[in-house]
Amino acid sequence: MNPIMLSFPESFNTTRLTIRAPEWGDGAEVNDAIRESVEQLRPWLPFAENVPSLEESEAHVRKARLQFLERTDMVLHLRDRHTNEFVGSSGLHRIDWSARCFEIGYWIRTSRTGEGLMTEAVQGIEQFAIQYLDANRLEIRCDSCNIRSAKVAERAGFTLEGILRSVRRDRAGTLVDVMVFSKIRGKEFE
């Protein structure tokens, strides 16, 4: 089946979060969160190298919305269920529909770190991928120096499969290693 023909919810809830597809008009809130968190995001995420303008953030959100509808990439925005504050972004990336493999990526605004929200989001997205996308494999990849991101993967029950050595360059041009965590159907989830 062509993935564009798949129907599934564009939003779902966890205990403290509403997790949903991007919507036109989200750019200002995304931009605000990036500006607040740029120093913490910059070492790990290329989009934080240069703080985007409001227009660039809105253009990114609109493109993410279109990719979600096309099922080529699935950015998901994380919002506090009680205040509706934009707290971060996650999603399913590096999608291989034939094998039903997805990578979960994530970032959270600095003022909301340390609350366990990202672990909750990853667990919610895992359940969404299993229930609606028939996932066979879920991955989390992070720079081997990004201890906080690795801890999220571990708390969410992902297994460290291995470390890809010297797989990419960081912003200083240094080759870095990337940790690959995973869960697979029949072993870690049903």
PDB file of C-alpha atoms in Angstrom, residues 44-168:
ATOM      1  CA  TRP A  44      23.688  18.498  18.562  1.00  0.00           C
ATOM      2  CA  LEU A  45      21.263  19.856  15.955  1.00  0.00           C
ATOM      3  CA  PRO A  46      22.281  21.525  12.687  1.00  0.00           C
ATOM      4  CA  PHE A  47      19.107  23.660  12.538  1.00  0.00           C
ATOM      5  CA  ALA A  48      20.275  25.501  15.670  1.00  0.00           C
ATOM      6  CA  GLU A  49      23.600  26.566  14.117  1.00  0.00           C
ATOM      7  CA  ASN A  50      21.999  29.857  13.084  1.00  0.00           C
ATOM      8  CA  VAL A  51      18.881  31.097  14.834  1.00  0.00           C
ATOM      9  CA  PRO A  52      16.118  31.055  12.207  1.00  0.00           C
ATOM     10  CA  SER A  53      13.940  34.065  11.477  1.00  0.00           C
ATOM     11  CA  LEU A  54      10.219  33.875  12.204  1.00  0.00           C
ATOM     12  CA  GLU A  55       9.575  33.439   8.488  1.00  0.00           C
ATOM     13  CA  GLU A  56      12.124  30.605   8.244  1.00  0.00           C
ATOM     14  CA  SER A  57      10.530  28.831  11.210  1.00  0.00           C
ATOM     15  CA  GLU A  58       7.067  29.144   9.697  1.00  0.00           C
ATOM     16  CA  ALA A  59       8.351  27.901   6.330  1.00  0.00           C
ATOM     17  CA  HIS A  60       9.927  24.912   8.085  1.00  0.00           C
ATOM     18  CA  VAL A  61       6.643  24.156   9.889  1.00  0.00           C
ATOM     19  CA  ARG A  62       4.692  24.352   6.634  1.00  0.00           C
ATOM     20  CA  LYS A  63       7.132  22.033   4.886  1.00  0.00           C
ATOM     21  CA  ALA A  64       6.924  19.614   7.848  1.00  0.00           C
ATOM     22  CA  ARG A  65       3.129  19.712   7.571  1.00  0.00           C
ATOM     23  CA  LEU A  66       3.285  18.781   3.894  1.00  0.00           C
ATOM     24  CA  GLN A  67       5.792  15.977   4.554  1.00  0.00           C
ATOM     25  CA  PHE A  68       3.509  14.630   7.289  1.00  0.00           C
ATOM     26  CA  LEU A  69       0.616  14.520   4.838  1.00  0.00           C
ATOM     27  CA  GLU A  70       2.846  12.859   2.215  1.00  0.00           C
ATOM     28  CA  ARG A  71       4.082  10.397   4.884  1.00  0.00           C
ATOM     29  CA  THR A  72       7.727  11.081   3.907  1.00  0.00           C
ATOM     30  CA  ASP A  73       8.722  12.491   7.313  1.00  0.00           C
ATOM     31  CA  MET A  74       6.573  12.892  10.393  1.00  0.00           C
ATOM     32  CA  VAL A  75       7.501  15.816  12.625  1.00  0.00           C
ATOM     33  CA  LEU A  76       5.377  15.904  15.772  1.00  0.00           C
ATOM     34  CA  HIS A  77       4.999  18.917  18.050  1.00  0.00           C
ATOM     35  CA  LEU A  78       4.861  18.422  21.800  1.00  0.00           C
ATOM     36  CA  ARG A  79       2.466  20.619  23.743  1.00  0.00           C
ATOM     37  CA  ASP A  80       1.695  20.759  27.450  1.00  0.00           C
ATOM     38  CA  ARG A  81      -1.831  19.290  27.805  1.00  0.00           C
ATOM     39  CA  HIS A  82      -2.783  21.740  30.541  1.00  0.00           C
ATOM     40  CA  THR A  83      -1.263  25.026  29.320  1.00  0.00           C
ATOM     41  CA  ASN A  84      -0.997  24.268  25.560  1.00  0.00           C
ATOM     42  CA  GLU A  85       2.595  25.597  25.662  1.00  0.00           C
ATOM     43  CA  PHE A  86       4.871  24.346  22.867  1.00  0.00           C
ATOM     44  CA  VAL A  87       7.511  22.353  24.770  1.00  0.00           C
ATOM     45  CA  GLY A  88       9.461  20.645  22.007  1.00  0.00           C
ATOM     46  CA  SER A  89       9.488  18.593  18.884  1.00  0.00           C
ATOM     47  CA  SER A  90       9.894  14.948  18.059  1.00  0.00           C
ATOM     48  CA  GLY A  91       8.722  12.686  15.299  1.00  0.00           C
ATOM     49  CA  LEU A  92       9.399   9.744  13.074  1.00  0.00           C
ATOM     50  CA  HIS A  93      12.192  10.155  10.546  1.00  0.00           C
ATOM     51  CA  ARG A  94      14.325   8.039   8.165  1.00  0.00           C
ATOM     52  CA  ILE A  95      11.126   6.214   7.322  1.00  0.00           C
ATOM     53  CA  ASP A  96      11.336   2.876   5.513  1.00  0.00           C
ATOM     54  CA  TRP A  97       7.732   1.933   4.818  1.00  0.00           C
ATOM     55  CA  SER A  98       8.595  -1.443   3.257  1.00  0.00           C
ATOM     56  CA  ALA A  99      10.295  -2.609   6.459  1.00  0.00           C
ATOM     57  CA  ARG A 100       8.161  -0.412   8.763  1.00  0.00           C
ATOM     58  CA  CYS A 101      11.297   1.109  10.339  1.00  0.00           C
ATOM     59  CA  PHE A 102      11.305   4.579  11.878  1.00  0.00           C
ATOM     60  CA  GLU A 103      13.791   6.762  13.737  1.00  0.00           C
ATOM     61  CA  ILE A 104      12.513   8.823  16.659  1.00  0.00           C
ATOM     62  CA  GLY A 105      14.231  12.186  16.921  1.00  0.00           C
ATOM     63  CA  TYR A 106      13.605  14.822  19.575  1.00  0.00           C
ATOM     64  CA  TRP A 107      14.462  18.121  21.231  1.00  0.00           C
ATOM     65  CA  ILE A 108      12.901  20.014  24.127  1.00  0.00           C
ATOM     66  CA  ARG A 109      12.968  23.663  25.080  1.00  0.00           C
ATOM     67  CA  THR A 110      15.435  24.452  27.870  1.00  0.00           C
ATOM     68  CA  SER A 111      12.841  25.670  30.372  1.00  0.00           C
ATOM     69  CA  ARG A 112      11.101  22.259  30.283  1.00  0.00           C
ATOM     70  CA  THR A 113      14.105  19.945  30.643  1.00  0.00           C
ATOM     71  CA  GLY A 114      14.392  17.677  33.655  1.00  0.00           C
ATOM     72  CA  GLU A 115      10.654  16.947  33.909  1.00  0.00           C
ATOM     73  CA  GLY A 116      10.661  13.583  32.118  1.00  0.00           C
ATOM     74  CA  LEU A 117       8.553  15.004  29.295  1.00  0.00           C
ATOM     75  CA  MET A 118      10.808  13.725  26.521  1.00  0.00           C
ATOM     76  CA  THR A 119      10.814  10.171  27.850  1.00  0.00           C
ATOM     77  CA  GLU A 120       7.018  10.373  28.057  1.00  0.00           C
ATOM     78  CA  ALA A 121       6.863  11.701  24.486  1.00  0.00           C
ATOM     79  CA  VAL A 122       9.132   8.924  23.149  1.00  0.00           C
ATOM     80  CA  GLN A 123       7.005   6.278  24.853  1.00  0.00           C
ATOM     81  CA  GLY A 124       3.830   7.832  23.428  1.00  0.00           C
ATOM     82  CA  ILE A 125       5.284   8.018  19.922  1.00  0.00           C
ATOM     83  CA  GLU A 126       6.425   4.400  20.243  1.00  0.00           C
ATOM     84  CA  GLN A 127       2.856   3.332  21.036  1.00  0.00           C
ATOM     85  CA  PHE A 128       1.514   5.441  18.154  1.00  0.00           C
ATOM     86  CA  ALA A 129       4.014   3.834  15.731  1.00  0.00           C
ATOM     87  CA  ILE A 130       3.108   0.330  16.900  1.00  0.00           C
ATOM     88  CA  GLN A 131      -0.659   0.851  16.880  1.00  0.00           C
ATOM     89  CA  TYR A 132      -1.139   2.934  13.746  1.00  0.00           C
ATOM     90  CA  LEU A 133       1.970   2.389  11.602  1.00  0.00           C
ATOM     91  CA  ASP A 134       2.595  -1.306  12.317  1.00  0.00           C
ATOM     92  CA  ALA A 135       6.211  -0.534  13.236  1.00  0.00           C
ATOM     93  CA  ASN A 136       8.721  -3.381  13.166  1.00  0.00           C
ATOM     94  CA  ARG A 137      11.738  -1.371  14.257  1.00  0.00           C
ATOM     95  CA  LEU A 138      12.175   1.921  16.088  1.00  0.00           C
ATOM     96  CA  GLU A 139      15.542   3.650  16.413  1.00  0.00           C
ATOM     97  CA  ILE A 140      16.980   6.539  18.346  1.00  0.00           C
ATOM     98  CA  ARG A 141      20.330   7.896  17.159  1.00  0.00           C
ATOM     99  CA  CYS A 142      22.410  10.458  18.995  1.00  0.00           C
ATOM    100  CA  ASP A 143      25.934  11.814  19.183  1.00  0.00           C
ATOM    101  CA  SER A 144      27.930   9.663  21.602  1.00  0.00           C
ATOM    102  CA  CYS A 145      28.705  12.796  23.627  1.00  0.00           C
ATOM    103  CA  ASN A 146      25.012  13.704  23.993  1.00  0.00           C
ATOM    104  CA  ILE A 147      24.500  12.000  27.340  1.00  0.00           C
ATOM    105  CA  ARG A 148      21.068  13.549  27.987  1.00  0.00           C
ATOM    106  CA  SER A 149      19.675  12.228  24.712  1.00  0.00           C
ATOM    107  CA  ALA A 150      21.138   8.774  25.377  1.00  0.00           C
ATOM    108  CA  LYS A 151      19.527   8.759  28.836  1.00  0.00           C
ATOM    109  CA  VAL A 152      16.108   9.421  27.260  1.00  0.00           C
ATOM    110  CA  ALA A 153      16.593   6.385  25.008  1.00  0.00           C
ATOM    111  CA  GLU A 154      17.630   4.235  27.970  1.00  0.00           C
ATOM    112  CA  ARG A 155      14.746   5.413  30.195  1.00  0.00           C
ATOM    113  CA  ALA A 156      12.322   4.638  27.355  1.00  0.00           C
ATOM    114  CA  GLY A 157      13.640   1.064  27.269  1.00  0.00           C
ATOM    115  CA  PHE A 158      15.646   1.204  24.045  1.00  0.00           C
ATOM    116  CA  THR A 159      18.684  -1.061  23.697  1.00  0.00           C
ATOM    117  CA  LEU A 160      22.064   0.287  22.620  1.00  0.00           C
ATOM    118  CA  GLU A 161      22.796  -1.736  19.485  1.00  0.00           C
ATOM    119  CA  GLY A 162      26.125  -0.207  18.708  1.00  0.00           C
ATOM    120  CA  ILE A 163      28.157   2.862  17.989  1.00  0.00           C
ATOM    121  CA  LEU A 164      28.797   4.070  14.460  1.00  0.00           C
ATOM    122  CA  ARG A 165      32.352   5.362  14.611  1.00  0.00           C
ATOM    123  CA  SER A 166      33.401   8.582  12.860  1.00  0.00           C
ATOM    124  CA  VAL A 167      30.124   8.690  10.954  1.00  0.00           C
ATOM    125  CA  ARG A 168      29.700  12.464  10.611  1.00  0.00           C
TER     126      ARG A 168
END
